[in-house]
Amino acid sequence: MANAGELLQRIASQRQQLQARGLWRQRQLTEPVPGCSRLVQRNGQQLIDFAGNDYLGLARHPQVIAAQQRALQHYGCGSTASPLVSGYSDAHAQLEQQLCALSGHEAALLLPSGYAGNSALLKTLFSASDTVIADKLIHASMIDALRDRQVTLKRFAHNDLSRAELLLANAPGSALVTESVFSMDGDSAPLVELAALCQRFDSPLIVDDAHGFLLSDSLAVTPFARIVTFGKALGGQGAAILGSRQLIDYLVASAREYIYSTALAPAACAGVSQALQLAASGQLQQQLANNIHYFRQECEVLGVTLMPSHSAIQPLILGDSNRVLQVATNLAQQGFLVGAIRPPTVPQGQGRLRLTLSAVHQPHQLAALAMALAECCHGA
């Protein structure tokens, strides 16, 4: 058993190793610039934010903020208890109903985060006697939950339908797990084809729709269960599991992440409800699509080779982790905040800049980023 001194030595050794490999991570204070939806301030410098996931620009939308302010006056700052004690309110019920009406699912369950949602669903449904088939690139929260339950996990190469079919044929009835839009590559799963395979083999399909909800054609299929998060397209906080009434009732009664957590703040629910209404017209999604097309076009002209993504996530592979950090630092010096993604989030040798676009980015900001990428990457 390690004592305190031995634990501290272990921590110091691990830190040294991570720093040498360019994998040491630290938090940095990032503050919004008032009145500027995609400007932030870090270390006294104003930066255009191309790192956050506010794809539709709703996080600072005045109507969303006003909805949360009204809810704060009515409900207070927090829910104060577990949903099964006294933490479940009209704000929670209304948001669940909106999500069901939009998605076609019968019922919904709200949780504080997408990580909690994936954990609650998978840990409650599966045990060591189960086999689960999954895309190689599913989110870490799903992998952690499945490993914790010691399921037999069989993974197919990313978006490889033939391999998925073979695994299902060898284990019919096994659940298949995928993302709709993959968080690090930005590409989409072939959900219609996967749903057909699952129907053929009587296998439940589970979709992590965090980065695709309201932004892709993910609602073209109705899976056994769908996890949506509110911190991406909806600009808020929290998550939901969507599924049949039978599934959700079972999770309410059995999911430890739900039973033993304070319920999502009612004000957070009110903000997401308003964001859903604003997103309903599709206008913001069209603005985002225009920005994605324009940015990729600018990068192509300047010789910047992005991954083949048509989502808001535009990755640029650089390889070495130290090079990723250096280019991200150079971009920050020019006024751009970008995600510097390194292993273990992505495979070894595939370190990348994760550039996230928003409906509220302006054309001149997109063009300036493309120019800065060309200069930094070609010179790094």
Short mmCIF file of C-alpha atoms in Angstrom, two decimals:
data_model
loop_
_atom_site.label_atom_id
_atom_site.label_comp_id
_atom_site.label_asym_id
_atom_site.label_seq_id
_atom_site.Cartn_x
_atom_site.Cartn_y
_atom_site.Cartn_z
CA MET A 1 0.00 0.00 0.00
CA ALA A 2 1.44 3.37 -1.02
CA ASN A 3 1.84 6.04 1.64
CA ALA A 4 1.46 9.76 1.00
CA GLY A 5 5.12 10.28 0.16
CA GLU A 6 5.14 7.41 -2.32
CA LEU A 7 1.98 8.72 -3.98
CA LEU A 8 3.52 12.18 -4.39
CA GLN A 9 6.66 10.63 -5.90
CA ARG A 10 4.50 8.69 -8.31
CA ILE A 11 2.62 11.87 -9.26
CA ALA A 12 5.89 13.76 -9.85
CA SER A 13 7.25 10.96 -12.04
CA GLN A 14 4.07 10.75 -14.10
CA ARG A 15 4.03 14.52 -14.55
CA GLN A 16 7.62 14.51 -15.83
CA GLN A 17 6.81 11.78 -18.33
CA LEU A 18 3.70 13.55 -19.60
CA GLN A 19 5.54 16.86 -19.96
CA ALA A 20 8.32 15.18 -21.97
CA ARG A 21 5.74 13.76 -24.38
CA GLY A 22 3.80 17.00 -24.77
CA LEU A 23 0.79 15.49 -22.98
CA TRP A 24 0.68 17.51 -19.75
CA ARG A 25 -2.63 19.33 -19.53
CA GLN A 26 -3.48 22.42 -17.51
CA ARG A 27 -6.55 24.59 -17.16
CA GLN A 28 -6.47 28.18 -18.37
CA LEU A 29 -8.92 30.89 -17.42
CA THR A 30 -11.05 31.87 -20.41
CA GLU A 31 -13.53 34.72 -20.06
CA PRO A 32 -16.18 35.89 -22.55
CA VAL A 33 -15.85 39.34 -24.06
CA PRO A 34 -19.19 41.09 -23.40
CA GLY A 35 -21.24 41.74 -26.51
CA CYS A 36 -19.05 39.60 -28.75
CA SER A 37 -20.41 36.09 -29.10
CA ARG A 38 -17.22 34.42 -30.36
CA LEU A 39 -14.57 36.51 -28.61
CA VAL A 40 -12.92 35.36 -25.40
CA GLN A 41 -10.13 36.69 -23.25
CA ARG A 42 -7.20 34.61 -22.02
CA ASN A 43 -4.02 35.88 -20.35
CA GLY A 44 -5.05 39.44 -21.12
CA GLN A 45 -5.44 38.76 -24.85
CA GLN A 46 -8.62 38.74 -26.92
CA LEU A 47 -9.03 35.62 -29.04
CA ILE A 48 -11.59 34.44 -31.59
CA ASP A 49 -12.95 31.20 -30.17
CA PHE A 50 -12.57 28.26 -32.55
CA ALA A 51 -12.31 25.73 -29.72
CA GLY A 52 -15.72 25.73 -28.00
CA ASN A 53 -18.68 23.62 -29.09
CA ASP A 54 -21.30 26.37 -29.27
CA TYR A 55 -22.16 25.37 -32.84
CA LEU A 56 -25.31 27.48 -33.23
CA GLY A 57 -24.17 30.43 -31.16
CA LEU A 58 -26.90 29.94 -28.55
CA ALA A 59 -24.77 29.99 -25.40
CA ARG A 60 -24.91 33.78 -25.23
CA HIS A 61 -28.16 34.35 -27.09
CA PRO A 62 -30.17 37.06 -25.29
CA GLN A 63 -33.41 35.05 -25.37
CA VAL A 64 -31.70 32.02 -23.84
CA ILE A 65 -30.13 34.16 -21.13
CA ALA A 66 -33.48 35.83 -20.40
CA ALA A 67 -35.19 32.44 -20.09
CA GLN A 68 -32.61 31.30 -17.56
CA GLN A 69 -32.92 34.56 -15.62
CA ARG A 70 -36.69 34.13 -15.33
CA ALA A 71 -36.22 30.56 -14.17
CA LEU A 72 -33.66 31.65 -11.57
CA GLN A 73 -36.20 34.05 -10.10
CA HIS A 74 -38.81 31.30 -9.95
CA TYR A 75 -36.82 28.18 -9.01
CA GLY A 76 -33.63 29.55 -7.48
CA CYS A 77 -30.08 28.56 -8.40
CA GLY A 78 -30.29 24.80 -8.04
CA SER A 79 -32.69 21.88 -7.82
CA THR A 80 -31.42 21.15 -4.24
CA ALA A 81 -32.09 17.38 -4.36
CA SER A 82 -32.10 14.20 -6.37
CA PRO A 83 -34.93 13.91 -8.92
CA LEU A 84 -36.43 11.10 -6.82
CA VAL A 85 -36.50 13.23 -3.66
CA SER A 86 -37.70 16.73 -4.56
CA GLY A 87 -35.46 17.85 -7.42
CA TYR A 88 -37.82 17.14 -10.34
CA SER A 89 -39.75 20.23 -11.47
CA ASP A 90 -41.99 21.55 -14.22
CA ALA A 91 -38.85 22.85 -15.95
CA HIS A 92 -37.47 19.30 -16.17
CA ALA A 93 -40.77 17.83 -17.35
CA GLN A 94 -41.26 20.53 -20.01
CA LEU A 95 -37.78 20.01 -21.46
CA GLU A 96 -38.28 16.25 -21.54
CA GLN A 97 -41.55 16.72 -23.43
CA GLN A 98 -39.91 19.06 -25.95
CA LEU A 99 -37.11 16.58 -26.61
CA CYS A 100 -39.59 13.77 -27.17
CA ALA A 101 -41.74 15.85 -29.52
CA LEU A 102 -38.69 16.77 -31.57
CA SER A 103 -37.03 13.36 -31.68
CA GLY A 104 -39.99 10.99 -31.84
CA HIS A 105 -38.94 9.09 -28.71
CA GLU A 106 -41.54 8.26 -26.07
CA ALA A 107 -39.67 9.45 -22.98
CA ALA A 108 -36.57 11.28 -21.78
CA LEU A 109 -34.34 11.38 -18.73
CA LEU A 110 -32.23 14.45 -17.86
CA LEU A 111 -28.73 14.22 -16.40
CA PRO A 112 -26.02 16.74 -15.48
CA SER A 113 -23.63 15.82 -18.33
CA GLY A 114 -23.15 13.66 -21.39
CA TYR A 115 -20.58 11.60 -19.53
CA ALA A 116 -23.17 10.87 -16.83
CA GLY A 117 -25.75 10.06 -19.51
CA ASN A 118 -23.57 7.49 -21.27
CA SER A 119 -22.49 6.02 -17.95
CA ALA A 120 -26.05 5.79 -16.60
CA LEU A 121 -27.40 4.14 -19.74
CA LEU A 122 -24.66 1.60 -20.39
CA LYS A 123 -23.90 0.64 -16.81
CA THR A 124 -27.58 0.12 -16.04
CA LEU A 125 -28.35 -1.88 -19.18
CA PHE A 126 -25.35 -4.19 -19.44
CA SER A 127 -23.41 -6.69 -17.36
CA ALA A 128 -20.45 -9.04 -17.74
CA SER A 129 -22.65 -11.58 -19.51
CA ASP A 130 -23.34 -9.20 -22.42
CA THR A 131 -21.56 -8.57 -25.72
CA VAL A 132 -21.57 -5.03 -27.09
CA ILE A 133 -20.43 -4.10 -30.60
CA ALA A 134 -19.04 -0.60 -31.05
CA ASP A 135 -17.41 1.69 -33.56
CA LYS A 136 -13.69 2.01 -32.84
CA LEU A 137 -14.05 5.77 -32.24
CA ILE A 138 -16.88 5.91 -29.69
CA HIS A 139 -16.47 8.43 -26.88
CA ALA A 140 -14.31 7.70 -23.84
CA SER A 141 -17.36 7.87 -21.56
CA MET A 142 -18.92 4.93 -23.40
CA ILE A 143 -15.71 2.90 -23.34
CA ASP A 144 -15.27 3.56 -19.61
CA ALA A 145 -18.84 2.52 -18.81
CA LEU A 146 -18.61 -0.71 -20.83
CA ARG A 147 -15.26 -1.62 -19.32
CA ASP A 148 -16.55 -0.93 -15.82
CA ARG A 149 -19.36 -3.41 -16.45
CA GLN A 150 -16.84 -5.90 -17.88
CA VAL A 151 -18.90 -6.57 -20.99
CA THR A 152 -17.38 -8.38 -23.94
CA LEU A 153 -16.60 -5.40 -26.16
CA LYS A 154 -16.09 -6.05 -29.88
CA ARG A 155 -15.09 -3.01 -31.92
CA PHE A 156 -15.25 -2.55 -35.67
CA ALA A 157 -13.03 -0.27 -37.73
CA HIS A 158 -14.45 3.23 -37.91
CA ASN A 159 -17.67 3.31 -39.98
CA ASP A 160 -16.86 -0.12 -41.47
CA LEU A 161 -20.30 -1.52 -42.29
CA SER A 162 -19.04 -4.89 -43.51
CA ARG A 163 -17.13 -5.49 -40.28
CA ALA A 164 -20.11 -4.36 -38.20
CA GLU A 165 -22.30 -6.79 -40.11
CA LEU A 166 -19.88 -9.66 -39.48
CA LEU A 167 -19.75 -8.95 -35.75
CA LEU A 168 -23.55 -8.78 -35.56
CA ALA A 169 -23.87 -12.01 -37.52
CA ASN A 170 -21.57 -13.73 -35.04
CA ALA A 171 -23.40 -12.30 -32.02
CA PRO A 172 -27.00 -11.52 -33.07
CA GLY A 173 -29.00 -9.60 -30.50
CA SER A 174 -25.93 -7.78 -29.20
CA ALA A 175 -26.27 -4.03 -28.84
CA LEU A 176 -24.42 -1.81 -31.32
CA VAL A 177 -23.05 1.51 -30.11
CA THR A 178 -21.94 4.46 -32.25
CA GLU A 179 -21.78 8.23 -32.34
CA SER A 180 -23.78 10.21 -34.89
CA VAL A 181 -21.06 12.78 -35.57
CA PHE A 182 -17.67 11.77 -34.22
CA SER A 183 -16.21 14.27 -31.81
CA MET A 184 -12.59 14.20 -32.99
CA ASP A 185 -12.90 13.41 -36.71
CA GLY A 186 -16.08 15.37 -37.41
CA ASP A 187 -17.47 12.77 -39.81
CA SER A 188 -20.84 11.04 -39.56
CA ALA A 189 -21.88 7.46 -38.93
CA PRO A 190 -23.98 5.67 -41.59
CA LEU A 191 -26.93 5.56 -39.19
CA VAL A 192 -29.56 4.45 -41.69
CA GLU A 193 -27.45 1.47 -42.75
CA LEU A 194 -26.50 0.61 -39.16
CA ALA A 195 -30.15 0.77 -38.12
CA ALA A 196 -31.04 -1.65 -40.94
CA LEU A 197 -28.32 -4.05 -39.79
CA CYS A 198 -29.54 -3.87 -36.20
CA GLN A 199 -33.10 -4.57 -37.28
CA ARG A 200 -31.93 -7.53 -39.32
CA PHE A 201 -30.05 -9.07 -36.39
CA ASP A 202 -32.56 -8.03 -33.70
CA SER A 203 -29.90 -5.85 -32.09
CA PRO A 204 -30.61 -2.61 -30.19
CA LEU A 205 -28.91 0.45 -31.67
CA ILE A 206 -27.56 3.04 -29.21
CA VAL A 207 -26.49 6.42 -30.60
CA ASP A 208 -24.39 9.04 -28.84
CA ASP A 209 -25.90 12.06 -30.59
CA ALA A 210 -23.88 14.69 -28.73
CA HIS A 211 -22.37 16.37 -31.79
CA GLY A 212 -25.06 15.52 -34.34
CA PHE A 213 -28.31 16.42 -32.60
CA LEU A 214 -30.07 19.18 -34.60
CA LEU A 215 -27.01 19.43 -36.87
CA SER A 216 -27.13 16.25 -38.94
CA ASP A 217 -29.68 13.77 -40.25
CA SER A 218 -29.41 11.71 -37.04
CA LEU A 219 -33.16 11.99 -36.42
CA ALA A 220 -33.78 9.98 -39.60
CA VAL A 221 -33.52 6.88 -37.41
CA THR A 222 -35.12 6.11 -34.06
CA PRO A 223 -32.64 3.98 -32.14
CA PHE A 224 -33.26 1.93 -29.02
CA ALA A 225 -31.63 4.77 -27.08
CA ARG A 226 -30.19 8.17 -27.98
CA ILE A 227 -27.97 10.32 -25.79
CA VAL A 228 -28.07 14.06 -26.49
CA THR A 229 -26.02 16.73 -24.76
CA PHE A 230 -26.97 20.35 -24.27
CA GLY A 231 -23.48 21.88 -24.33
CA LYS A 232 -23.03 21.66 -28.09
CA ALA A 233 -25.75 22.82 -30.51
CA LEU A 234 -27.96 24.09 -27.68
CA GLY A 235 -25.27 26.11 -25.91
CA GLY A 236 -26.34 25.00 -22.42
CA GLN A 237 -25.47 22.37 -19.86
CA GLY A 238 -26.71 18.86 -19.16
CA ALA A 239 -27.80 15.88 -21.21
CA ALA A 240 -30.69 13.54 -21.86
CA ILE A 241 -31.26 9.89 -22.59
CA LEU A 242 -34.13 9.38 -25.04
CA GLY A 243 -35.92 6.08 -25.56
CA SER A 244 -39.08 4.12 -24.91
CA ARG A 245 -41.21 4.72 -21.83
CA GLN A 246 -40.25 1.26 -20.59
CA LEU A 247 -36.53 2.05 -20.87
CA ILE A 248 -36.74 5.46 -19.21
CA ASP A 249 -38.91 4.20 -16.34
CA TYR A 250 -36.33 1.48 -15.71
CA LEU A 251 -33.48 4.01 -15.70
CA VAL A 252 -35.36 6.30 -13.30
CA ALA A 253 -35.67 3.40 -10.87
CA SER A 254 -32.23 1.86 -11.40
CA ALA A 255 -29.55 4.23 -12.78
CA ARG A 256 -27.22 5.15 -9.93
CA GLU A 257 -25.95 8.27 -11.75
CA TYR A 258 -29.55 9.55 -11.73
CA ILE A 259 -30.67 8.38 -8.31
CA TYR A 260 -27.62 9.63 -6.42
CA SER A 261 -27.05 12.98 -8.16
CA THR A 262 -28.63 16.35 -7.53
CA ALA A 263 -30.97 17.03 -10.44
CA LEU A 264 -29.98 19.37 -13.24
CA ALA A 265 -30.68 22.99 -12.25
CA PRO A 266 -34.18 24.08 -13.41
CA ALA A 267 -32.71 27.29 -14.84
CA ALA A 268 -30.41 25.21 -17.05
CA CYS A 269 -33.49 23.33 -18.31
CA ALA A 270 -35.27 26.60 -19.07
CA GLY A 271 -32.32 27.85 -21.11
CA VAL A 272 -32.17 24.65 -23.14
CA SER A 273 -35.94 24.79 -23.72
CA GLN A 274 -35.58 28.27 -25.18
CA ALA A 275 -32.59 27.19 -27.28
CA LEU A 276 -34.66 24.34 -28.74
CA GLN A 277 -37.30 26.84 -29.83
CA LEU A 278 -34.70 29.08 -31.47
CA ALA A 279 -33.13 26.14 -33.30
CA ALA A 280 -36.46 24.89 -34.62
CA SER A 281 -36.54 27.17 -37.67
CA GLY A 282 -33.30 25.78 -39.10
CA GLN A 283 -31.97 29.25 -39.87
CA LEU A 284 -28.97 28.91 -37.56
CA GLN A 285 -28.16 25.50 -39.02
CA GLN A 286 -28.12 27.04 -42.51
CA GLN A 287 -25.77 29.79 -41.34
CA LEU A 288 -23.48 27.14 -39.90
CA ALA A 289 -23.57 25.13 -43.13
CA ASN A 290 -22.63 28.26 -45.09
CA ASN A 291 -19.70 28.92 -42.74
CA ILE A 292 -18.45 25.34 -43.02
CA HIS A 293 -18.52 25.50 -46.82
CA TYR A 294 -16.79 28.90 -46.91
CA PHE A 295 -14.07 27.89 -44.46
CA ARG A 296 -13.24 24.66 -46.25
CA GLN A 297 -13.15 26.52 -49.54
CA GLU A 298 -10.70 29.10 -48.12
CA CYS A 299 -8.48 26.36 -46.68
CA GLU A 300 -8.41 24.48 -49.98
CA VAL A 301 -7.30 27.60 -51.86
CA LEU A 302 -4.48 28.13 -49.34
CA GLY A 303 -3.31 24.52 -49.36
CA VAL A 304 -4.51 23.67 -45.86
CA THR A 305 -5.60 20.01 -45.89
CA LEU A 306 -8.43 19.41 -43.48
CA MET A 307 -9.96 16.03 -42.70
CA PRO A 308 -13.02 15.19 -44.87
CA SER A 309 -15.62 16.57 -42.47
CA HIS A 310 -18.76 18.48 -43.34
CA SER A 311 -19.74 19.09 -39.72
CA ALA A 312 -18.85 21.98 -37.44
CA ILE A 313 -15.79 19.98 -36.34
CA GLN A 314 -12.91 20.62 -38.75
CA PRO A 315 -9.79 18.68 -37.72
CA LEU A 316 -6.31 19.36 -39.08
CA ILE A 317 -3.88 16.46 -38.50
CA LEU A 318 -0.37 17.55 -37.49
CA GLY A 319 0.93 14.32 -35.95
CA ASP A 320 3.49 15.04 -33.24
CA SER A 321 2.03 16.32 -29.96
CA ASN A 322 4.71 18.95 -29.47
CA ARG A 323 4.07 20.28 -32.97
CA VAL A 324 0.34 20.47 -32.18
CA LEU A 325 1.08 22.55 -29.09
CA GLN A 326 3.50 24.81 -30.97
CA VAL A 327 1.06 25.55 -33.79
CA ALA A 328 -1.77 26.16 -31.31
CA THR A 329 0.48 28.60 -29.44
CA ASN A 330 1.40 30.38 -32.67
CA LEU A 331 -2.26 30.70 -33.58
CA ALA A 332 -3.06 32.12 -30.14
CA GLN A 333 -0.40 34.76 -30.68
CA GLN A 334 -2.28 35.73 -33.83
CA GLY A 335 -5.61 35.89 -31.98
CA PHE A 336 -7.16 32.44 -32.51
CA LEU A 337 -8.13 29.95 -29.81
CA VAL A 338 -8.13 26.38 -31.17
CA GLY A 339 -8.26 22.93 -29.64
CA ALA A 340 -4.89 21.16 -29.38
CA ILE A 341 -5.87 17.48 -29.30
CA ARG A 342 -3.28 14.86 -28.39
CA PRO A 343 -3.21 11.21 -27.28
CA PRO A 344 -4.90 9.46 -25.57
CA THR A 345 -7.89 11.44 -26.92
CA VAL A 346 -6.71 10.51 -30.42
CA PRO A 347 -4.35 7.68 -31.51
CA GLN A 348 -0.58 8.06 -31.32
CA GLY A 349 0.77 10.03 -34.25
CA GLN A 350 -2.59 11.65 -34.98
CA GLY A 351 -2.35 14.79 -32.87
CA ARG A 352 -4.46 17.52 -34.38
CA LEU A 353 -5.98 20.93 -34.22
CA ARG A 354 -9.70 20.58 -33.59
CA LEU A 355 -11.28 23.64 -35.17
CA THR A 356 -14.93 24.17 -34.28
CA LEU A 357 -17.10 26.47 -36.35
CA SER A 358 -20.22 28.31 -35.29
CA ALA A 359 -23.20 29.86 -37.01
CA VAL A 360 -22.14 33.23 -35.58
CA HIS A 361 -18.58 33.25 -36.88
CA GLN A 362 -18.16 35.99 -39.45
CA PRO A 363 -16.68 35.40 -42.94
CA HIS A 364 -13.69 37.64 -42.23
CA GLN A 365 -12.92 35.60 -39.08
CA LEU A 366 -13.03 32.35 -41.04
CA ALA A 367 -10.83 33.73 -43.80
CA ALA A 368 -8.33 35.06 -41.27
CA LEU A 369 -8.11 31.69 -39.54
CA ALA A 370 -7.51 29.90 -42.84
CA MET A 371 -4.69 32.33 -43.64
CA ALA A 372 -3.14 31.90 -40.18
CA LEU A 373 -3.31 28.10 -40.51
CA ALA A 374 -1.52 28.25 -43.84
CA GLU A 375 1.24 30.40 -42.35
CA CYS A 376 1.66 28.45 -39.11
CA CYS A 377 1.43 24.94 -40.53
CA HIS A 378 3.65 25.52 -43.53
CA GLY A 379 6.25 27.17 -41.34
CA ALA A 380 6.07 24.82 -38.35
#
